mmCIF file of C-alpha atoms and ligand atoms in Angstrom:
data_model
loop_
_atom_site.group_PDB
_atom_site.id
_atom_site.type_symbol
_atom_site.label_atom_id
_atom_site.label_comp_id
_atom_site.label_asym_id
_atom_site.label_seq_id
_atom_site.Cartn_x
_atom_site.Cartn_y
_atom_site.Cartn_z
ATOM 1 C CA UNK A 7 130.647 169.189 -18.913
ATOM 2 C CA UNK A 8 133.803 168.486 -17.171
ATOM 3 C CA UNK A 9 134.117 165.369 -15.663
ATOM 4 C CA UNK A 10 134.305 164.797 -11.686
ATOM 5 C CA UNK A 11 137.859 164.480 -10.225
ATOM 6 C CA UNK A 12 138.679 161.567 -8.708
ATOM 7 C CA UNK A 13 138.151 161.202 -5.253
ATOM 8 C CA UNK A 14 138.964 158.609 -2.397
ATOM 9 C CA UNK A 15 136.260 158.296 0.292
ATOM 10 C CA UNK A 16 137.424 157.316 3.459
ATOM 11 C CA UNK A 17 135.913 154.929 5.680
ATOM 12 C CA UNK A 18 138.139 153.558 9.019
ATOM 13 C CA UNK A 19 140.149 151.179 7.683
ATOM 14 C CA UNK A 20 141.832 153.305 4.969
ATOM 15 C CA UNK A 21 141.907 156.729 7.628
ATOM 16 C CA UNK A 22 144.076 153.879 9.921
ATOM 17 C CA UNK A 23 146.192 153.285 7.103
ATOM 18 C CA UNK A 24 147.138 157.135 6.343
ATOM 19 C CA UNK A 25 147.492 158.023 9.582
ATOM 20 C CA UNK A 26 149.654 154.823 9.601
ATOM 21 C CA UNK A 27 151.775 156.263 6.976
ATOM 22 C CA UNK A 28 153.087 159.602 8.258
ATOM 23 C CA UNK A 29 156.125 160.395 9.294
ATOM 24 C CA UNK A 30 156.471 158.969 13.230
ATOM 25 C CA UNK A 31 156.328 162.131 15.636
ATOM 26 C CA UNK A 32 154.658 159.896 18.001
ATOM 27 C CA UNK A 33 157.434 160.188 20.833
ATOM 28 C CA UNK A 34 156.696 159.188 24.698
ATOM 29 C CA UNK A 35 155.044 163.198 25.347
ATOM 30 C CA UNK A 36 152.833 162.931 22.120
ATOM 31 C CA UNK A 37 151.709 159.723 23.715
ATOM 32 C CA UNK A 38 151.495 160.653 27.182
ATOM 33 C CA UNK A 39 149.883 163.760 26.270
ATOM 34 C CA UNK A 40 147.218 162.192 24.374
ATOM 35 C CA UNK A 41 146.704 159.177 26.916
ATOM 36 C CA UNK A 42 145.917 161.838 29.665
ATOM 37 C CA UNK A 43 143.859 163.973 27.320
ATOM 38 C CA UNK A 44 141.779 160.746 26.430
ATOM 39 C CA UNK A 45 140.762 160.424 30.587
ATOM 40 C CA UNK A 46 138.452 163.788 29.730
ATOM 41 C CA UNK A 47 136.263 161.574 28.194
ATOM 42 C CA UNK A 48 133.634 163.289 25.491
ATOM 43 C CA UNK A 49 135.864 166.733 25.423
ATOM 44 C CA UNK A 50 139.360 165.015 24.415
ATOM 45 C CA UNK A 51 137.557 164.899 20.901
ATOM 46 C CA UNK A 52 138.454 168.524 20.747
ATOM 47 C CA UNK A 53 142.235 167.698 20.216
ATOM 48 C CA UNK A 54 143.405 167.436 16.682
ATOM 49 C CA UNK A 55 143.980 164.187 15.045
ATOM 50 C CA UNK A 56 148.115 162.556 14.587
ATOM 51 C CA UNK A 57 147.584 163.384 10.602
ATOM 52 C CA UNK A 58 146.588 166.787 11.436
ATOM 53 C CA UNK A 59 149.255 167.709 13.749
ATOM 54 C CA UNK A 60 151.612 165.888 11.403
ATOM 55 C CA UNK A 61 150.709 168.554 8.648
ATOM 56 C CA UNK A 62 150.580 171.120 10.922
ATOM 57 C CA UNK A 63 153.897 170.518 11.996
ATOM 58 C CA UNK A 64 155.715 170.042 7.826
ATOM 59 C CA UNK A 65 153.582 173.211 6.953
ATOM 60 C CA UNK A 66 155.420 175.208 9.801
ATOM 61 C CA UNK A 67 158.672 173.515 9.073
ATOM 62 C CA UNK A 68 158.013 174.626 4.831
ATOM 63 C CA UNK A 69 156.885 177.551 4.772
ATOM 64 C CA UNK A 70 159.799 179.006 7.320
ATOM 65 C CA UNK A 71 157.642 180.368 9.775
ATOM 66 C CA UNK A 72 159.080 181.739 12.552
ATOM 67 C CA UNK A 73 156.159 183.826 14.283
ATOM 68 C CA UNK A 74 152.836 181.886 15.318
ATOM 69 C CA UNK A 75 149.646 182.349 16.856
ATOM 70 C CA UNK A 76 146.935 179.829 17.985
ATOM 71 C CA UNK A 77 143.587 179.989 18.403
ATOM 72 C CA UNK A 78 142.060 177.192 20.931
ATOM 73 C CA UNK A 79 144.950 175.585 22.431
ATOM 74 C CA UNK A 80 143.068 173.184 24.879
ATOM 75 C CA UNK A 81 145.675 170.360 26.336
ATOM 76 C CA UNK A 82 148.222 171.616 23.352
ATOM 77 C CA UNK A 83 148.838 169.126 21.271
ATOM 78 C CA UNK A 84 147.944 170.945 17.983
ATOM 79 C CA UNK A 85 150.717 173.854 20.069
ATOM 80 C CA UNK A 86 153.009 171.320 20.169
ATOM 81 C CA UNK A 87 153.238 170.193 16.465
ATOM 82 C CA UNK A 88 153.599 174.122 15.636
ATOM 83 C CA UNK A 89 156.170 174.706 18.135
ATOM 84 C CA UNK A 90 157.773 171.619 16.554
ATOM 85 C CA UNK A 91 158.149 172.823 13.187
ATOM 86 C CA UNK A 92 159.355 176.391 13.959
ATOM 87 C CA UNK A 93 163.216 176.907 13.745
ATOM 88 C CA UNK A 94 164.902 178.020 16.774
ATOM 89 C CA UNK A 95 164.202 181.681 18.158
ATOM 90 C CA UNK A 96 160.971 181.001 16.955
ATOM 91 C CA UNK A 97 157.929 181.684 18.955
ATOM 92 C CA UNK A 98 153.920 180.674 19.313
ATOM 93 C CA UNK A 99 151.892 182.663 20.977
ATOM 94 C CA UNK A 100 148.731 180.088 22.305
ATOM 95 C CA UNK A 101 145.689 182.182 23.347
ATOM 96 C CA UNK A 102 142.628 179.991 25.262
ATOM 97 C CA UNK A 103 140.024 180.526 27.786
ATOM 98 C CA UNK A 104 140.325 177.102 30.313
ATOM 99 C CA UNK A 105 143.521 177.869 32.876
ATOM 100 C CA UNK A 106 142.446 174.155 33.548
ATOM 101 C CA UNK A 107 142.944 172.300 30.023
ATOM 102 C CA UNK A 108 145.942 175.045 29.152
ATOM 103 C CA UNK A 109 148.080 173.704 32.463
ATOM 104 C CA UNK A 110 148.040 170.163 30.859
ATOM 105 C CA UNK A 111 149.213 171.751 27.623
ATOM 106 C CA UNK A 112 152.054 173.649 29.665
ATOM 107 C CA UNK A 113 153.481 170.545 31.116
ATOM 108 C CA UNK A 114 153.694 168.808 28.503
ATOM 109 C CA UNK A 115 155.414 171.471 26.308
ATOM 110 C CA UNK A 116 157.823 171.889 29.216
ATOM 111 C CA UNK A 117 158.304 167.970 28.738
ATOM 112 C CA UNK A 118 158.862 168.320 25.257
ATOM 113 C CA UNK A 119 161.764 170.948 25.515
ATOM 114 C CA UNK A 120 159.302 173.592 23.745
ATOM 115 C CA UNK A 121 158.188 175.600 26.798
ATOM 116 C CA UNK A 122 160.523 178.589 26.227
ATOM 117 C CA UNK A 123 159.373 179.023 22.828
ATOM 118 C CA UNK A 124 155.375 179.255 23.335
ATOM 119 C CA UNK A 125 153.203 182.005 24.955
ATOM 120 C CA UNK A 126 150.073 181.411 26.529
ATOM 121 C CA UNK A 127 147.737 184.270 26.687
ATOM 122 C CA UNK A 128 144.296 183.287 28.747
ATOM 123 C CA UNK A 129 141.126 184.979 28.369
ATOM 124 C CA UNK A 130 138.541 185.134 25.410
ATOM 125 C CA UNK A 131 140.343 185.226 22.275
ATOM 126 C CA UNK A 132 138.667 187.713 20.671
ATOM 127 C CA UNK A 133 140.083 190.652 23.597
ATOM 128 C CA UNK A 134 143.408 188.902 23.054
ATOM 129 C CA UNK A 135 143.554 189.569 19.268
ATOM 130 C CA UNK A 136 142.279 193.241 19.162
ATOM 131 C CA UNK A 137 144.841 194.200 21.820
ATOM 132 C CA UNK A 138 147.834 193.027 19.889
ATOM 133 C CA UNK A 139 149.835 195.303 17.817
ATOM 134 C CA UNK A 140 150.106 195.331 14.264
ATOM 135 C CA UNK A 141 153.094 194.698 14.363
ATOM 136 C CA UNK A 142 154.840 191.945 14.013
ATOM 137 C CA UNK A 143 152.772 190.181 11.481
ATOM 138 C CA UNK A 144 152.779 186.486 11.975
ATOM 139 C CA UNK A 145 153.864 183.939 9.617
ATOM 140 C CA UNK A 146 151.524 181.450 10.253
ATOM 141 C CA UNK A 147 147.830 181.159 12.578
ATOM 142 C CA UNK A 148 145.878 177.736 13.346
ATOM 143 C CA UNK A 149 142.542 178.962 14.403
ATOM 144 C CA UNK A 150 140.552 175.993 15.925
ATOM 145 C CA UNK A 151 138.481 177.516 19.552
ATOM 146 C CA UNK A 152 134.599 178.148 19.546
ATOM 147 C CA UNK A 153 133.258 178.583 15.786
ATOM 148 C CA UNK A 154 130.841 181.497 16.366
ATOM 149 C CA UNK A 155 133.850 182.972 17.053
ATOM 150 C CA UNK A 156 135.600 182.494 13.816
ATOM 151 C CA UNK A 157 134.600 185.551 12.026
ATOM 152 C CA UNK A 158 136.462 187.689 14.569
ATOM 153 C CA UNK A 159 139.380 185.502 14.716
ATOM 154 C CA UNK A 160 140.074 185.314 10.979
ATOM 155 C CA UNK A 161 139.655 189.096 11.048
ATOM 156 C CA UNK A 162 142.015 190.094 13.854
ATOM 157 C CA UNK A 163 144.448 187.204 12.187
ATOM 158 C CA UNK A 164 144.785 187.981 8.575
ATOM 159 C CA UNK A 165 145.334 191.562 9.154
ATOM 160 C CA UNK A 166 148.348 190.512 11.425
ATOM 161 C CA UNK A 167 149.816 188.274 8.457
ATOM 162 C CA UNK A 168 152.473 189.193 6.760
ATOM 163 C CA UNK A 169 151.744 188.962 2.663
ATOM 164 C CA UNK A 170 152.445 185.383 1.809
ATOM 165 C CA UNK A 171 151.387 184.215 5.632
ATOM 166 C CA UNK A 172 148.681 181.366 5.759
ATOM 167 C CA UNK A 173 146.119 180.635 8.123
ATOM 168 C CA UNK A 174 145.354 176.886 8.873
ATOM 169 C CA UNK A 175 141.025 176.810 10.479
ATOM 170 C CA UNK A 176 140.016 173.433 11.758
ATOM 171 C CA UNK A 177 136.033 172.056 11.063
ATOM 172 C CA UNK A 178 135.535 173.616 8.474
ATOM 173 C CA UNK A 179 133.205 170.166 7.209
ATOM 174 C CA UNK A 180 131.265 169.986 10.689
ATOM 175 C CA UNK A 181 131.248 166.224 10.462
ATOM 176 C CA UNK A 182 129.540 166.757 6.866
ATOM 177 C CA UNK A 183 126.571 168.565 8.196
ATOM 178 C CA UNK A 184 127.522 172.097 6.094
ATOM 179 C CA UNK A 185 125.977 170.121 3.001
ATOM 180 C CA UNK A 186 123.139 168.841 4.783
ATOM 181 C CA UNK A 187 120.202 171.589 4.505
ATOM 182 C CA UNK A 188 118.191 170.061 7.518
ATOM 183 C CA UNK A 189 121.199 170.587 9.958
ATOM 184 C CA UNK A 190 120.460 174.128 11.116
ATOM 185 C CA UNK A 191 122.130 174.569 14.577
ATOM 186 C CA UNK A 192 124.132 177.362 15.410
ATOM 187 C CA UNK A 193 127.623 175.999 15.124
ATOM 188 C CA UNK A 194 127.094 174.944 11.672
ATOM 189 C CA UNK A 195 125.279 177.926 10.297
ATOM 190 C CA UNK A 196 128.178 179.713 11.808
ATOM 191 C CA UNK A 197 130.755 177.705 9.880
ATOM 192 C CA UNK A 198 128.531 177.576 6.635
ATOM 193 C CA UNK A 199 128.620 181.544 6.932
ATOM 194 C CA UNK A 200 132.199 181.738 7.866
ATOM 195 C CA UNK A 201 133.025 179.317 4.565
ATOM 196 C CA UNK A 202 131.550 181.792 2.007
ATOM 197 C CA UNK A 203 132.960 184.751 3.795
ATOM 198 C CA UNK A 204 136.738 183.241 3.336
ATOM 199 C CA UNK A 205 135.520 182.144 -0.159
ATOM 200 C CA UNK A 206 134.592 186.007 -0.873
ATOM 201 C CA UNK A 207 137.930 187.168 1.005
ATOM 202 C CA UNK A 208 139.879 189.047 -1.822
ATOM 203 C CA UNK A 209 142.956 189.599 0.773
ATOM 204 C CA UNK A 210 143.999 185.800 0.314
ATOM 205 C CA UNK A 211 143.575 182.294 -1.820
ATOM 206 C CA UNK A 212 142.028 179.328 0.149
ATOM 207 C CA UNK A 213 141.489 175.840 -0.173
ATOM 208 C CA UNK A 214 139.595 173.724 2.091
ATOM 209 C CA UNK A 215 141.645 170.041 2.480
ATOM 210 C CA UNK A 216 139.319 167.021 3.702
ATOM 211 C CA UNK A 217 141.746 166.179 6.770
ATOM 212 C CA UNK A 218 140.448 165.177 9.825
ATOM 213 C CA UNK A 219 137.008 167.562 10.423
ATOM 214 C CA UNK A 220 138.236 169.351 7.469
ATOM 215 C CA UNK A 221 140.821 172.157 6.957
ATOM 216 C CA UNK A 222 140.836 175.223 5.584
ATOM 217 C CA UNK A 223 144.424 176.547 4.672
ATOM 218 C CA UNK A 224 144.965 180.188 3.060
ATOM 219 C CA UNK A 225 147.579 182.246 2.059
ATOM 220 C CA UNK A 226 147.314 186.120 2.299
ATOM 221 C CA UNK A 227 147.932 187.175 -1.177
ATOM 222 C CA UNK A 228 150.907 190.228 -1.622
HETATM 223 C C1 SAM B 28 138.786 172.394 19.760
HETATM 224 S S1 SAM B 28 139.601 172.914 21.209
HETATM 225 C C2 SAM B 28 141.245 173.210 20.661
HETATM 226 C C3 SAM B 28 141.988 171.921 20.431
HETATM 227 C C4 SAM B 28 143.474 172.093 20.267
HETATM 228 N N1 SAM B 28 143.790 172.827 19.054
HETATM 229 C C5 SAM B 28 144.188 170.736 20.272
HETATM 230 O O1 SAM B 28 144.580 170.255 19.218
HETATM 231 O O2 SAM B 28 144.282 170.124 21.335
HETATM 232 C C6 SAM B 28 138.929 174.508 21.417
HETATM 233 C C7 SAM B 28 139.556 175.355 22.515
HETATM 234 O O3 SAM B 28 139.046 176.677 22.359
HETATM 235 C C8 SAM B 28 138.927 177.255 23.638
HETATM 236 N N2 SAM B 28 137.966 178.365 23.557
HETATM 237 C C9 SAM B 28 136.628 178.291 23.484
HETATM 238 N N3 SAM B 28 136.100 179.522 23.434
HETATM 239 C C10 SAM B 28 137.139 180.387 23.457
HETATM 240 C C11 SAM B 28 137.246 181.804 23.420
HETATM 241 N N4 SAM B 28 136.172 182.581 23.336
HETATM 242 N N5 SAM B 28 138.485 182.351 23.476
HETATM 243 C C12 SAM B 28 139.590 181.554 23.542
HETATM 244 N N6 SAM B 28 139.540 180.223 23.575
HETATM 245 C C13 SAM B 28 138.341 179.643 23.533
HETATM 246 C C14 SAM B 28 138.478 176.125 24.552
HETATM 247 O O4 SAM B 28 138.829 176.395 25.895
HETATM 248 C C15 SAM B 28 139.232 174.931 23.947
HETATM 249 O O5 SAM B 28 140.411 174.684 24.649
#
């Protein structure tokens, strides 16, 4: 029997001090932007965390992507850290339902000088995906909007990748509840369903990183 591999737990104190510890990217709009997104109260959970949209932002930058798509864009800071880490000429495409939480998102990318590189496509992202072209294949997808949805959206997005692409898909833990049998509600059935089916997904390899709600990150094999 193989032992276990070591492990850290984290509890606050030691999430404080990682988040702590990444590079700054913290500016006045990442600040701003979070400050107002905090006033929504319950809902500003939805936003990604800084560690998140820190690695977000060096996977981007790394890999070279230059074409990107989002899936859930909300008040944009998860857009932001993308648009961040693509070189210039390069180009997100944001696709969300709320015209609402999507015109906080626009100012502040305006703010942030990254306006003219991000496209914001409103409606439910599933219509959005099927009507774009094949062509060209994206470099890199965050998918992160409602989880019943995910099936579709990982569909629709890894045939767009190009070979060598990844895909970045946010809650993939469900605040732990995937590995607890008497959680049964339909969010995290979806996401327990949605886990195996990447698992079983022959098109790319995965690995699911304990960041934030957890994150799935895959890259779509040759
Ligand atoms: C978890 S939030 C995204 C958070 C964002 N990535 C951030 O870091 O701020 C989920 C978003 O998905 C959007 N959404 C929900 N259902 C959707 C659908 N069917 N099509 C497109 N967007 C949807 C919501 O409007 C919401 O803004």
């Amino acid at each position: 029997m193989l032992p276990k591999p070591k492990f850290t737990a984290l509890d606050e104190t030691l999430y404080d001090y990682l988040v702590e510890h990444r590079s700054p990217e913290d500016d006045e709009v990442v600040r701003e932007l979070r400050a107002e997104t905090a006033q929504l109260g319950e809902g500003a959970s939805m936003q990604v965390s800084p560690d998140q949209a820190a690695l977000l932002r060096i996977l981007v930058s790394a890999t070279g992507a230059r074409r990107a798509i989002e899936i859930g864009t909300f008040t944009g800071y998860s857009a932001l850290a993308v648009a961040r880490g693509l070189p210039p000429g390069g180009r997100l495409l944001c696709l969300d339902v709320s015209a609402e939480w999507t015109a906080v998102a626009r100012r502040y990318w305006a703010k942030a000088g990254v306006g003219d590189r991000i496209e914001l496509r409103l409606g439910p992202a599933a219509e959005t995906l099927r009507a774009l072209p094949a062509e060209p294949a994206f470099d890199f997808a965050f998918i992160d909007a409602d989880k019943r949805g995910y099936p579709v959206y990982w569909e629709e997005v890894v045939r767009r990748l190009r070979p060598g692409g990844l895909v970045a898909v946010d809650n993939v833990l469900w605040s732990g509840d995937v590995v607890r049998p008497e959680e049964q509600d339909e969010d995290v059935t979806a996401i327990r369903r949605f886990n195996e089916a990447v698992l079983a997904d022959t098109r790319v390899e995965s690995v699911m990183l304990a960041v934030a709600d957890g994150l799935t990150l895959a890259r779509k094999l040759a």
